[in-house]
Amino acid sequence: MEKVEPVNFRELDKKIKKFWEENNIYQKVKKKNEGNKEFYFVDGPPYCSGAIHLGTAWNKIIKDTYLRFKRMQGYNVLDKAGWDMHGLPIEVKVENEFGIKNKKEIETKIGVDKFIEKCKEFALKHKEIMENQFKNLGVWLDWENAYMPITKEYMEIGWWSLKKAHENGLLTKDLRVVYWCPRCETALAEHEVRGEYKEVYDPSVYVKFKLADEENTYVVIWTTTPWTLIANLAVTVHPEYDYTYVEVEFDDNKKEVWIIAEKLVEEVINKAKKTHNIKNYKIIKKVKGKELEGIKYIHPLLEENDKQKDFAKLENAHTIILGEHVTLDGGTGLVHTAPGHGEEDFEVGKKYNLPIYSPIDDEGKYTEGKWRGVFVKEADVEIIETLKDKGLLIYAGKIKHSYPHCWRCKTPLLFRATEQWFLEISKIKENIIGHAKTVNWIPHWVETRYINGVKFVGDWNISRQRYWGIPLPVWVCEKCGKYIVVGSVEELEEKMINKDEVGEINDLHKPTVDKIKLRCECGGEMKRVGDVLDVWFDSGLAPYASIGIKELKKADFITEGHDQVTKWFYSQHALSEIVFGDVPYKKCLMHGFTLDEKGDKMSKSLGNIVNPDDVVEKYGADLLRFYLLSANKVWEDLRFVWSEMDDVLSLFNTLWNAYMFAVNYMVLDDFKPDEKYFKYLKDEDKWILSRVNTIAKIAIKNLEVPYFHTYTWTLKDFILNDLSRWYIRLIRDRTWKEKEDVDKLAAYQTLYYVLLKLATILAPVAPHTAEAMYQNLKTDDMEESIFMNRIDVDEEFIDEELERDMAIVRDVVDAIYRGRDRIKYTLRYPIKEITIAGSEEVKKAVEKYSYIIKEQGNIKNIKFGEVEGSKYIIKPNYRELGKRYRSEVPKIVKLLNEVDPKDLIEKLKDGSVELGGYEIKPNYVDVRLEIPDYISGVEFSKGTVFINTEIDDELIKEGLMREVIRRIQSMRKDMDLDIEEKIKIKVEGIDINEFKNIVEREVRGQFVEALTPDYEKIWEIKTPNGEKYTVKISIEKNK
RNA sequence: AGGGCGGUGGCUCAGCCUGGUUAGAGUGCUCGGCUGAUAACCGAGUGGUCCGGGGUUCGAAUCCCCGCCGCCCUACCA
């Protein structure tokens, strides 16, 4: 052990980090647990596109704390870090770096080879940056063997998985309506769109379509995407809703009939009135939606798109059809239906055999009709104008609504029917839900949330028309159209026909595999489809691809933020369900998001981002870690409040001071820890030994769940209340005793044990501080690092009765302080006698530990019992009474209030009493005392303390002695003397000769007749009985 | 629109599952005290319609129902 200095936690971090690195501690800890029971953790991979933020820091701190705990339980923890690297975010950034504007330029200007190379560079560079930030937080993961989805091995397992999906009949190619980004020129999956809805203004247009076979009659529809009218093929109504024929009369007395849902008539007419002079309107006919089925109308843009003239000849085209998805929340109740541009439109269109018509290209430009080559959104205005000219426009305004945008480039998305590859989740949904129920979700209600999400999810579109990703391992025959799914490089090499051209296959990215050609059964040549896989497919593979296996190995633990419930929690489950038929994790903890002090999301635009590096720089990693795991329940959103960091600092300072106090005294006395001193334990030692083990027990239980907040709160309470404020106060005198005093040595041994134990319990959340303490405390025969030790409980030290008793003693002492304060009688002056009233339990504790009360309260004598003039009060214990008597409680309470309290208490001492036919057990009531005004009494949780306020000269003298001691001590401090340093003293103006020896011992001094003072001070001392003394104290250093 | 979570002193949060004495902690503010581990500590005071309403119960912050507000997820308004 070496002397401990005041600490800067940031500097401590660095020192310990260096120690770990230089001595390969992480590797040694792993090695030590090798062969033990495995604990499989899968790291949810952060995306390598920038620096970490507070939320990612929190995420890794949670993981690290849990895994450190597991290692300290002896588990062989599989703890690979992971990274997410493919996909659009990096492509977009690299596009920016190259300064290109659209997708085509990647091929025409840059070249796919070079583009891919750059993406890879970008990913690896940011991986490096983020890794260092994580390490800075003290995160121990297997960084060296981290999994990366851009390696050949990982990608190959992706292929294998897709082949499995194919074999299991769950991979399909289909024409469907998907989200389409016209800038990135690719389809997007549902989960890429989640959270990307933004409030935007769009046109809100009411249009009437003329009926083909009824004069002067129109159906009225509403749309926010006028550009899709070009592709309109039907109007959908709800079969069960009421629709009306409304006769509208204009100012010029012309009349026409509009078909509108009954509920929306007024709303639509009001809109129409804004641009039309409507004199009157009346409902002339009411029908059910289903009666409208089959009515033919004339497409409003026939002249602008010849293709529609062809469609008009088809059986169901340009007619009213039925669909359950129609609502009456807005619009007209008649839904403009373009099967190529809306999911529900698509579904209903298929039912009615309508063509899936989508006349736009990858960039979102029309391929046919009057506006050919125009970007669809830009055609909106002209289309509205055209409709107006044709007299078909009822109203055109703007509406603010949320609309999906590309998650990377923020371009508004289009809905577009294209051919894509899907995993048919719909076929295995029930299994997913079933297996979700086998997961231990923390908190438990995540299960509901998860299952709810799965219920609404559609088939998974896994193909992207992009570059930086795992290429879709599908080769299609140019001759017969047949396709195969390749599951490995080996298989590829077997089947490829242009080996000479391609050479060795070392990499599976697009530039390599696109060159590969295969031979079809029919004799034709097969070429790969151009697509790459959705990046969420990558991370979904993690449970098995991260460790390079092709079998299900359920993770013992995973944890991510609540945005991942429908993302990574789902994507990996979906894939494992497809490939292995089960869920790939056992325990799943969901955590919250970090917010700013006001509870707002941290964002660049708000300028309220807290950088974890800054917090670490100011407070050190452990304090941030402790804060993040104690500020709230981990699954709730966390408001980061800078000032709260100061609270944590003060906790850690207290911890460090307790540790410094203990060690520095031990060093002073050259103490060598030895269990033989346990023979000399005093009650307070036994108590803190019991406490620290109880705390260990609670900590382990809560870490296991994990409930980090209860774990950290328990530690905090122990450090502040039990260790610093109580135990150290109790043993302070003992530390001043002679060198070989066993009383002192027992206290040292106790402190030594407690600090080691405490460091161990603290280690998962505050690894640097704990390691620093351990390194100084450890003896040669102990493990090299604290993390090679077990976190466990020494049951034999736990004494619950002692803990309960001590709690009472503390209460009593606190009550004494309160009482002294009330009567202005400071602790320095002894009190002759106190009387304590309370239950048998209180009496027992007080008698047993009276010496503590006397010492701490500066009390000469303790009596137990009642004080004359006080009155007993019976307080019903509702909880106990209620358990037995339920609704009769009020009656019993009334009876209790009527009996003589003193009489009842006496009887209860011998057991149960009968009262009005009810049995009253001693634990059914609490006894209280009403304190008469003329007695100084103070209540505590289980009784009352009465203080005898008589003062005599002896007490005053003793008090004065303490006054003098305190002043000398304070002067020593002013003089900046070492604790050990001896002094000469002279006190004038007061006679304390009687206590000469005590004073000399307490202040390490010697009274002398004459001295040359180094420091001299005159003090005014006022005693509680009003006497005043002017005292001159002189001190000379021993030279 | 559907689902989930949250709403407790000025601020940050416990307590709620499993109903029970006077609803707690930390922090802030005011006053007093203590101090040779402590940038500490102790005491007193200040500060609460436990979001609102209804119900169940002898008894509700806690259980149930209906609202309101905030956040998140899902769905998007064709």
PDB file of N, CA and C in Angstrom, chain A residues 52-62 134 591-594 602 610 612 628:
ATOM      1  N   ILE A  52     -19.058   9.019 -32.265  1.00  0.00           N
ATOM      2  CA  ILE A  52     -20.117   8.546 -31.371  1.00  0.00           C
ATOM      3  C   ILE A  52     -20.773   9.747 -30.696  1.00  0.00           C
ATOM      4  N   HIS A  53     -21.976   9.541 -30.225  1.00  0.00           N
ATOM      5  CA  HIS A  53     -22.648  10.585 -29.449  1.00  0.00           C
ATOM      6  C   HIS A  53     -22.994  10.013 -28.082  1.00  0.00           C
ATOM      7  N   LEU A  54     -23.616  10.821 -27.256  1.00  0.00           N
ATOM      8  CA  LEU A  54     -23.886  10.393 -25.882  1.00  0.00           C
ATOM      9  C   LEU A  54     -24.715   9.107 -25.825  1.00  0.00           C
ATOM     10  N   GLY A  55     -25.639   8.982 -26.763  1.00  0.00           N
ATOM     11  CA  GLY A  55     -26.487   7.792 -26.801  1.00  0.00           C
ATOM     12  C   GLY A  55     -25.705   6.524 -27.102  1.00  0.00           C
ATOM     13  N   THR A  56     -24.796   6.612 -28.047  1.00  0.00           N
ATOM     14  CA  THR A  56     -23.971   5.435 -28.357  1.00  0.00           C
ATOM     15  C   THR A  56     -23.036   5.134 -27.192  1.00  0.00           C
ATOM     16  N   ALA A  57     -22.596   6.199 -26.518  1.00  0.00           N
ATOM     17  CA  ALA A  57     -21.744   6.000 -25.350  1.00  0.00           C
ATOM     18  C   ALA A  57     -22.513   5.241 -24.278  1.00  0.00           C
ATOM     19  N   TRP A  58     -23.712   5.674 -24.031  1.00  0.00           N
ATOM     20  CA  TRP A  58     -24.570   5.024 -23.034  1.00  0.00           C
ATOM     21  C   TRP A  58     -24.737   3.545 -23.375  1.00  0.00           C
ATOM     22  N   ASN A  59     -25.048   3.310 -24.647  1.00  0.00           N
ATOM     23  CA  ASN A  59     -25.244   1.950 -25.132  1.00  0.00           C
ATOM     24  C   ASN A  59     -24.053   1.057 -24.798  1.00  0.00           C
ATOM     25  N   LYS A  60     -22.863   1.534 -25.114  1.00  0.00           N
ATOM     26  CA  LYS A  60     -21.687   0.692 -24.879  1.00  0.00           C
ATOM     27  C   LYS A  60     -21.364   0.583 -23.384  1.00  0.00           C
ATOM     28  N   ILE A  61     -21.674   1.627 -22.634  1.00  0.00           N
ATOM     29  CA  ILE A  61     -21.431   1.584 -21.190  1.00  0.00           C
ATOM     30  C   ILE A  61     -22.335   0.540 -20.525  1.00  0.00           C
ATOM     31  N   ILE A  62     -23.555   0.481 -20.983  1.00  0.00           N
ATOM     32  CA  ILE A  62     -24.470  -0.552 -20.483  1.00  0.00           C
ATOM     33  C   ILE A  62     -23.888  -1.933 -20.770  1.00  0.00           C
ATOM     34  N   PHE A 134     -14.802   4.786 -27.849  1.00  0.00           N
ATOM     35  CA  PHE A 134     -15.360   3.766 -26.951  1.00  0.00           C
ATOM     36  C   PHE A 134     -14.330   3.337 -25.918  1.00  0.00           C
ATOM     37  N   HIS A 591     -32.926  -0.016 -24.095  1.00  0.00           N
ATOM     38  CA  HIS A 591     -32.630   1.205 -23.347  1.00  0.00           C
ATOM     39  C   HIS A 591     -33.176   2.429 -24.063  1.00  0.00           C
ATOM     40  N   GLY A 592     -33.102   3.578 -23.365  1.00  0.00           N
ATOM     41  CA  GLY A 592     -33.724   4.785 -23.884  1.00  0.00           C
ATOM     42  C   GLY A 592     -32.784   5.615 -24.730  1.00  0.00           C
ATOM     43  N   PHE A 593     -33.199   6.833 -24.972  1.00  0.00           N
ATOM     44  CA  PHE A 593     -32.403   7.801 -25.714  1.00  0.00           C
ATOM     45  C   PHE A 593     -31.887   8.865 -24.753  1.00  0.00           C
ATOM     46  N   THR A 594     -30.796   9.504 -25.135  1.00  0.00           N
ATOM     47  CA  THR A 594     -30.344  10.620 -24.317  1.00  0.00           C
ATOM     48  C   THR A 594     -30.910  11.925 -24.865  1.00  0.00           C
ATOM     49  N   MET A 602     -31.354  15.574 -28.774  1.00  0.00           N
ATOM     50  CA  MET A 602     -30.132  16.288 -29.117  1.00  0.00           C
ATOM     51  C   MET A 602     -29.993  16.304 -30.636  1.00  0.00           C
ATOM     52  N   VAL A 610     -24.447  16.984 -26.577  1.00  0.00           N
ATOM     53  CA  VAL A 610     -23.423  16.794 -25.563  1.00  0.00           C
ATOM     54  C   VAL A 610     -22.467  15.726 -26.071  1.00  0.00           C
ATOM     55  N   PRO A 612     -19.751  13.042 -25.560  1.00  0.00           N
ATOM     56  CA  PRO A 612     -19.252  12.254 -24.424  1.00  0.00           C
ATOM     57  C   PRO A 612     -17.778  12.523 -24.129  1.00  0.00           C
ATOM     58  N   LEU A 628     -24.705   7.806 -16.030  1.00  0.00           N
ATOM     59  CA  LEU A 628     -25.612   7.257 -17.040  1.00  0.00           C
ATOM     60  C   LEU A 628     -26.365   6.029 -16.532  1.00  0.00           C
TER      61      LEU A 628
END
